Tab-separated table of C-alpha atoms in Angstrom:
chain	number	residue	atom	x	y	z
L	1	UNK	CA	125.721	-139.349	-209.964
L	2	UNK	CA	122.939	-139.294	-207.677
L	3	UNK	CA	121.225	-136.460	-206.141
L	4	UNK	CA	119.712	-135.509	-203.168
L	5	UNK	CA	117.383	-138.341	-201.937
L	6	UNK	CA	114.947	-138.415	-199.376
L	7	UNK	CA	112.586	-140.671	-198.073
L	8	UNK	CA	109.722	-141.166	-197.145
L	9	UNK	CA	107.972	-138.704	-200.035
L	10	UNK	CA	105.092	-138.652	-197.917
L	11	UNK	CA	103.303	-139.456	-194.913
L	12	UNK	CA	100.411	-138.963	-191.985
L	13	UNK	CA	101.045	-138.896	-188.281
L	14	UNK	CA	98.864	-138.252	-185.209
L	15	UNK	CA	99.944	-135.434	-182.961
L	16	UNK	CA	101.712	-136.458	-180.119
L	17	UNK	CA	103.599	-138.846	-182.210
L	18	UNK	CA	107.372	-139.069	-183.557
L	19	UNK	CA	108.316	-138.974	-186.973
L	20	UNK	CA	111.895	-139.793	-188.652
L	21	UNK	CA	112.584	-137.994	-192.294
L	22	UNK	CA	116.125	-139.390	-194.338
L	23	UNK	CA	118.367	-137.553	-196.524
L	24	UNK	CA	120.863	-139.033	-198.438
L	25	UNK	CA	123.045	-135.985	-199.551
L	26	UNK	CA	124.726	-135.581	-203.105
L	27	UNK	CA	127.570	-137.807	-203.903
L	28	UNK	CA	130.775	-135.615	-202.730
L	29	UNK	CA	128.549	-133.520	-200.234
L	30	UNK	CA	129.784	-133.691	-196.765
L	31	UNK	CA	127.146	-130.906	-195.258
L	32	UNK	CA	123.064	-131.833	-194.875
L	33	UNK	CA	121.297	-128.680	-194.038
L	34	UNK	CA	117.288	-129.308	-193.379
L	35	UNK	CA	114.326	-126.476	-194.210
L	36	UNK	CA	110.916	-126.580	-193.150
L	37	UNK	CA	108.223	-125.621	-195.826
L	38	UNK	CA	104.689	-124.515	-194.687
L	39	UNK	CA	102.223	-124.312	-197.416
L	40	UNK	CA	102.053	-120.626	-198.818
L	41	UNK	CA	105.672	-119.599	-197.490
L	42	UNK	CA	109.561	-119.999	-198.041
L	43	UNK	CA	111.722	-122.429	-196.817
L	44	UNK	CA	112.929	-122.061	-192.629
L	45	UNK	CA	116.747	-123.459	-191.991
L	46	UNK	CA	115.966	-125.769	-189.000
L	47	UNK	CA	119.565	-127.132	-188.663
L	48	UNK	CA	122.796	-127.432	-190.869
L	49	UNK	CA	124.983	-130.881	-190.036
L	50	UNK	CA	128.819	-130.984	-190.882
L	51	UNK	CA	130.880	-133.497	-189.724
L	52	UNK	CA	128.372	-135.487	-187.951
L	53	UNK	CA	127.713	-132.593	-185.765
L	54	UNK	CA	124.841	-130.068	-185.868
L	55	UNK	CA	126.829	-126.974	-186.706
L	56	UNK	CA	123.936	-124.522	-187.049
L	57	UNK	CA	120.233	-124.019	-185.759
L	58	UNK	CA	117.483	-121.750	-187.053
L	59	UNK	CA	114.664	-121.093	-184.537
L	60	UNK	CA	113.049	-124.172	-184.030
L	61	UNK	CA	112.266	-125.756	-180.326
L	62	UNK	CA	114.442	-128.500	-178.982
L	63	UNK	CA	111.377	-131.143	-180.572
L	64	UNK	CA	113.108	-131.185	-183.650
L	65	UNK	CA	116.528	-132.882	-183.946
L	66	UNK	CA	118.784	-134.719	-185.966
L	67	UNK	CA	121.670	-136.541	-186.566
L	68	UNK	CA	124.350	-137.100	-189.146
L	69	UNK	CA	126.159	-140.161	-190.219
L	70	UNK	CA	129.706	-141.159	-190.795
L	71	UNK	CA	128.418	-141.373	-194.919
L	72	UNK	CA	127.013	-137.889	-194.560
L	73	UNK	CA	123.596	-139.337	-194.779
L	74	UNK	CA	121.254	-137.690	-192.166
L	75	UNK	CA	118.400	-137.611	-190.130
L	76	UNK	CA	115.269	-135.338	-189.069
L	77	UNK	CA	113.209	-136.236	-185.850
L	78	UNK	CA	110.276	-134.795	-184.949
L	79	UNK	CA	108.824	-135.197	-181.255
L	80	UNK	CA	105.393	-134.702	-179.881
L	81	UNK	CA	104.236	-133.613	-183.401
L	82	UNK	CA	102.138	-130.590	-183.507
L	83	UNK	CA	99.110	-130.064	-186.681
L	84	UNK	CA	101.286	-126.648	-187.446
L	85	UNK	CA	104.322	-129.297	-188.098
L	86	UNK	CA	102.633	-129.798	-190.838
L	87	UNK	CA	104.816	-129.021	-193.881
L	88	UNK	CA	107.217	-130.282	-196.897
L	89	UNK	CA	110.864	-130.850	-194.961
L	90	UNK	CA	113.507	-130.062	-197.142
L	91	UNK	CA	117.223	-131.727	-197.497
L	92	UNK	CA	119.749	-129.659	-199.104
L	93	UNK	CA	123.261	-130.784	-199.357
L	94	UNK	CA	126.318	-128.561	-200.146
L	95	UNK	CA	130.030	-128.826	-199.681
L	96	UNK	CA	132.735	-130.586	-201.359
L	97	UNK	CA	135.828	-129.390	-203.577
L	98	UNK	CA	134.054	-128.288	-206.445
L	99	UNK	CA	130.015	-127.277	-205.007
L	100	UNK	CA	131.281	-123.911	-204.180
L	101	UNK	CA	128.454	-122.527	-202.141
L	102	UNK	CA	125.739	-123.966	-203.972
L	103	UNK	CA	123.208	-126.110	-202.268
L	104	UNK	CA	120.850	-129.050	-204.025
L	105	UNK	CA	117.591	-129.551	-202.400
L	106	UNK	CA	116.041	-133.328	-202.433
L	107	UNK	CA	112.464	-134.061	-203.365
L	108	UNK	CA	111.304	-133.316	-199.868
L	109	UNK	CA	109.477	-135.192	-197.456
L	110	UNK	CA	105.734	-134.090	-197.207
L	111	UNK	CA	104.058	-134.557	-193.714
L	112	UNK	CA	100.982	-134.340	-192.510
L	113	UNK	CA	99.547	-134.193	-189.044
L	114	UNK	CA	96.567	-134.763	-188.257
U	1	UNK	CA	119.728	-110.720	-187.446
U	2	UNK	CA	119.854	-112.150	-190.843
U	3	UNK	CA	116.951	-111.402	-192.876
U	4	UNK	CA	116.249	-111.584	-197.203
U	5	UNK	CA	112.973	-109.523	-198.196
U	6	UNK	CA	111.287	-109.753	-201.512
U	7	UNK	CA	108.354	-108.115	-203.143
U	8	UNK	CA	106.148	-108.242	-204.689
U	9	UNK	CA	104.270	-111.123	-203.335
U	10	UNK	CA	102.039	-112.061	-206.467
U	11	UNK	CA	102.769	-110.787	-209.648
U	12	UNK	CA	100.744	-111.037	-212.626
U	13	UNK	CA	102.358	-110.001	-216.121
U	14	UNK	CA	101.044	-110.618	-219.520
U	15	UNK	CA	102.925	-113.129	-221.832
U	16	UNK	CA	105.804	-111.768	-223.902
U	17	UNK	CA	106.255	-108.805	-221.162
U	18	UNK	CA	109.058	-108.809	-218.685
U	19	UNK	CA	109.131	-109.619	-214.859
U	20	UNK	CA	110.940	-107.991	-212.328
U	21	UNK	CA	111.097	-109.532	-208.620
U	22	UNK	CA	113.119	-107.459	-205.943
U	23	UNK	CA	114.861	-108.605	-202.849
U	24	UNK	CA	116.772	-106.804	-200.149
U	25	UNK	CA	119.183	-108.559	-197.650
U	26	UNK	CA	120.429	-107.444	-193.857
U	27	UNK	CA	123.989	-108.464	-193.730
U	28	UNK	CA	126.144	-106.484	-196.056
U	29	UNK	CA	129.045	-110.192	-195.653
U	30	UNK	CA	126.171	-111.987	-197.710
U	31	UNK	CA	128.707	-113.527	-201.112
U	32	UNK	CA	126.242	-115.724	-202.290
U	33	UNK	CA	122.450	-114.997	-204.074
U	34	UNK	CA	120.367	-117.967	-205.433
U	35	UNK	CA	117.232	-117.869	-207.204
U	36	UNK	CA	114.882	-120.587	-206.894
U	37	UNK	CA	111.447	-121.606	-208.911
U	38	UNK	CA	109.425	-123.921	-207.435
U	39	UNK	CA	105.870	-125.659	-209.073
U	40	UNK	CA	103.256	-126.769	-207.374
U	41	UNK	CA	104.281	-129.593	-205.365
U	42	UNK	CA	107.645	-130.198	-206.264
U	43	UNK	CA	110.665	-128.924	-204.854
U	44	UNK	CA	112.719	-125.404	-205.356
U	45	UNK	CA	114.870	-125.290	-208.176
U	46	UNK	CA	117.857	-123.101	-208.641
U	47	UNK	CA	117.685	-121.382	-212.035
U	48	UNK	CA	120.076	-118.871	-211.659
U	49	UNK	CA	122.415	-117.209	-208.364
U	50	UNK	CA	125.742	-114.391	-208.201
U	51	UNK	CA	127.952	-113.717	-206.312
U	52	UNK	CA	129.214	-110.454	-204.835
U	53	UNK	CA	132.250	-109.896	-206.560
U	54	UNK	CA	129.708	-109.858	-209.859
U	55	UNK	CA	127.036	-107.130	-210.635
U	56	UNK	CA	125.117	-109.034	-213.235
U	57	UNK	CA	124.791	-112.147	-214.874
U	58	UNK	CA	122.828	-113.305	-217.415
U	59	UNK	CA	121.353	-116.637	-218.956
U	60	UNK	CA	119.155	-116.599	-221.828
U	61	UNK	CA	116.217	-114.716	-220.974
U	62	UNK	CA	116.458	-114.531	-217.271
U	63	UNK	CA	119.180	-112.284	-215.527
U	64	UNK	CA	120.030	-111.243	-212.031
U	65	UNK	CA	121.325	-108.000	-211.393
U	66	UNK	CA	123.119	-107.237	-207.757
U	67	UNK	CA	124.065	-103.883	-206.024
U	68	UNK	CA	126.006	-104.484	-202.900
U	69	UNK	CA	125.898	-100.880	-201.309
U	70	UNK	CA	122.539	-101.114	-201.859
U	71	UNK	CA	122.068	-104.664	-200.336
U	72	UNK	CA	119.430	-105.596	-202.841
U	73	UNK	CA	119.497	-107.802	-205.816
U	74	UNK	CA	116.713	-108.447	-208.799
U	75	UNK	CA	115.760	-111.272	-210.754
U	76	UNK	CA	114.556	-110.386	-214.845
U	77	UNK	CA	112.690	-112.410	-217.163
U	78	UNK	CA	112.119	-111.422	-220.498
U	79	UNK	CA	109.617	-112.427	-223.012
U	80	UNK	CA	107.595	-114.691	-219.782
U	81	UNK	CA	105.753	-117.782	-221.247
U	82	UNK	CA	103.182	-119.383	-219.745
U	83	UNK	CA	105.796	-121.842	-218.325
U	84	UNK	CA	107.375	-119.550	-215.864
U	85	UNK	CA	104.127	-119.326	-214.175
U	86	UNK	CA	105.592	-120.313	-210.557
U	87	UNK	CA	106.505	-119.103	-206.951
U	88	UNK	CA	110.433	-117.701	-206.814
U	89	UNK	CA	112.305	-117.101	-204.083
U	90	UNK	CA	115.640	-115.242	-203.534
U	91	UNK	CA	117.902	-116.113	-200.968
U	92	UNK	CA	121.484	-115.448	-199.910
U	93	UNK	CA	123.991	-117.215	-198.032
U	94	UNK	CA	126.317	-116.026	-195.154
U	95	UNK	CA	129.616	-116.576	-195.797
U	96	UNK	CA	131.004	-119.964	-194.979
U	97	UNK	CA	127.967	-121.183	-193.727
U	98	UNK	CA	126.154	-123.345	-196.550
U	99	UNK	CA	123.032	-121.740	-194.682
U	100	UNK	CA	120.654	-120.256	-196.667
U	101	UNK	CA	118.044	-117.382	-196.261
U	102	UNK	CA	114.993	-117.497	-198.047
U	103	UNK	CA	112.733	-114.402	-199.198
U	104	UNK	CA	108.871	-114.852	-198.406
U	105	UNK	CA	108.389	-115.652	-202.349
U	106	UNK	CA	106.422	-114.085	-205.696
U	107	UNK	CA	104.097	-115.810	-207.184
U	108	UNK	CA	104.538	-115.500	-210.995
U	109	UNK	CA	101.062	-115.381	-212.963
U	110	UNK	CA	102.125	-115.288	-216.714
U	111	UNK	CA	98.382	-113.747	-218.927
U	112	UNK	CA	97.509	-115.368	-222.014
């Protein structure tokens, strides 16, 4: 049974640019939530997708977006990267009969922008 | 608005002693409080979480004890080895949401 995978585990973009992080969410998980991770601090909830629909949004500008597949899989994207977007971007997947409430977080995607 | 405080931010305790981390939450229809460790690098790990119709739970020598009038719940670890040196967070969860709150974090120095 595979957890929550993401990809890639790391990489460096220019600001200005675009970047694309992918989550793969726990087999039975229907719900992809992503969390931004600055060094030093907690997670932030940037966006929660359900049923291939962004469902909720923490305070993060309209550059970050996302989508959500018909297998649940799901997608981050970045615009017009900034050097404070620097951080570890967090997958966590929840739902399904028997996850209750709680959530499994992925290996993260660290990026740097430089 | 929804908000999950926790002190302190560094704690330093000797090994063998116990360590208490604190958190406070803003919505009193928060059901759901995770713990989390995370090591450098790698990604948070839940080690132990209640819910609200539950005032403490235990496992081995961690425990988390919650007090819903008071909106604030604590995390315990007894006799701390050097292996629970780490940065925890607490975190709750608004009902039906699958959204998470995180706390600001403690990092956990365990003394020789």
């Amino acid at each position: 049974d595979a957890g929550v995978t993401q990809s890639p585990t790391h990489l460096i973009k220019t600001r200005g640019q675009q970047v694309t992080l992918r989550c793969s969410p726990k087999s039975g998980h229907d719900t992809v939530s992503w969390y931004q991770q600055a060094l030093g601090q907690g997670p932030q909830f940037i966006f929660q997708y359900y049923e291939e629909e962004e469902r909720q949004r923490g305070n993060f500008p309209d550059r970050f977006s996302g989508h959500q597949f018909p297998n649940y899989s799901s997608e981050l994207n970045v615009n017009a990267l900034l050097l404070g977007d620097s951080a570890l971007y967090l997958c966590a997947s929840s739902g399904g009969p028997r996850s209750g409430n709680t959530i499994y977080f992925g290996e993260g995607s660290w990026l740097t922008v430089v | 608005g929804e908000n999950v405080e926790q002190h302190p931010s560094t704690l330093s305790v000797q090994e063998g002693d116990s360590a208490v981390i604190k958190c406070t939450y803003s919505d009193s229809a928060s059901n759901y409080f995770p713990w989390y460790k995370q090591e450098l690098g790698k990604r948070p790990q839940l080690i132990i979480d209640i819910r609200s119709n539950v005032g403490e739970k235990k496992d081995q020598r961690i425990a988390v004890t919650l007090n819903k009038t008071a909106k604030h719940f604590s995390l315990h670890i007894t006799e701390t080895q050097p292996e629970d040196s780490a940065v925890y967070f607490c975190a709750a969860e608004w009902p039906g949401d699958d959204k998470i709150i995180f706390g600001k974090g403690t990092r956990l120095h365990i003394l020789p």
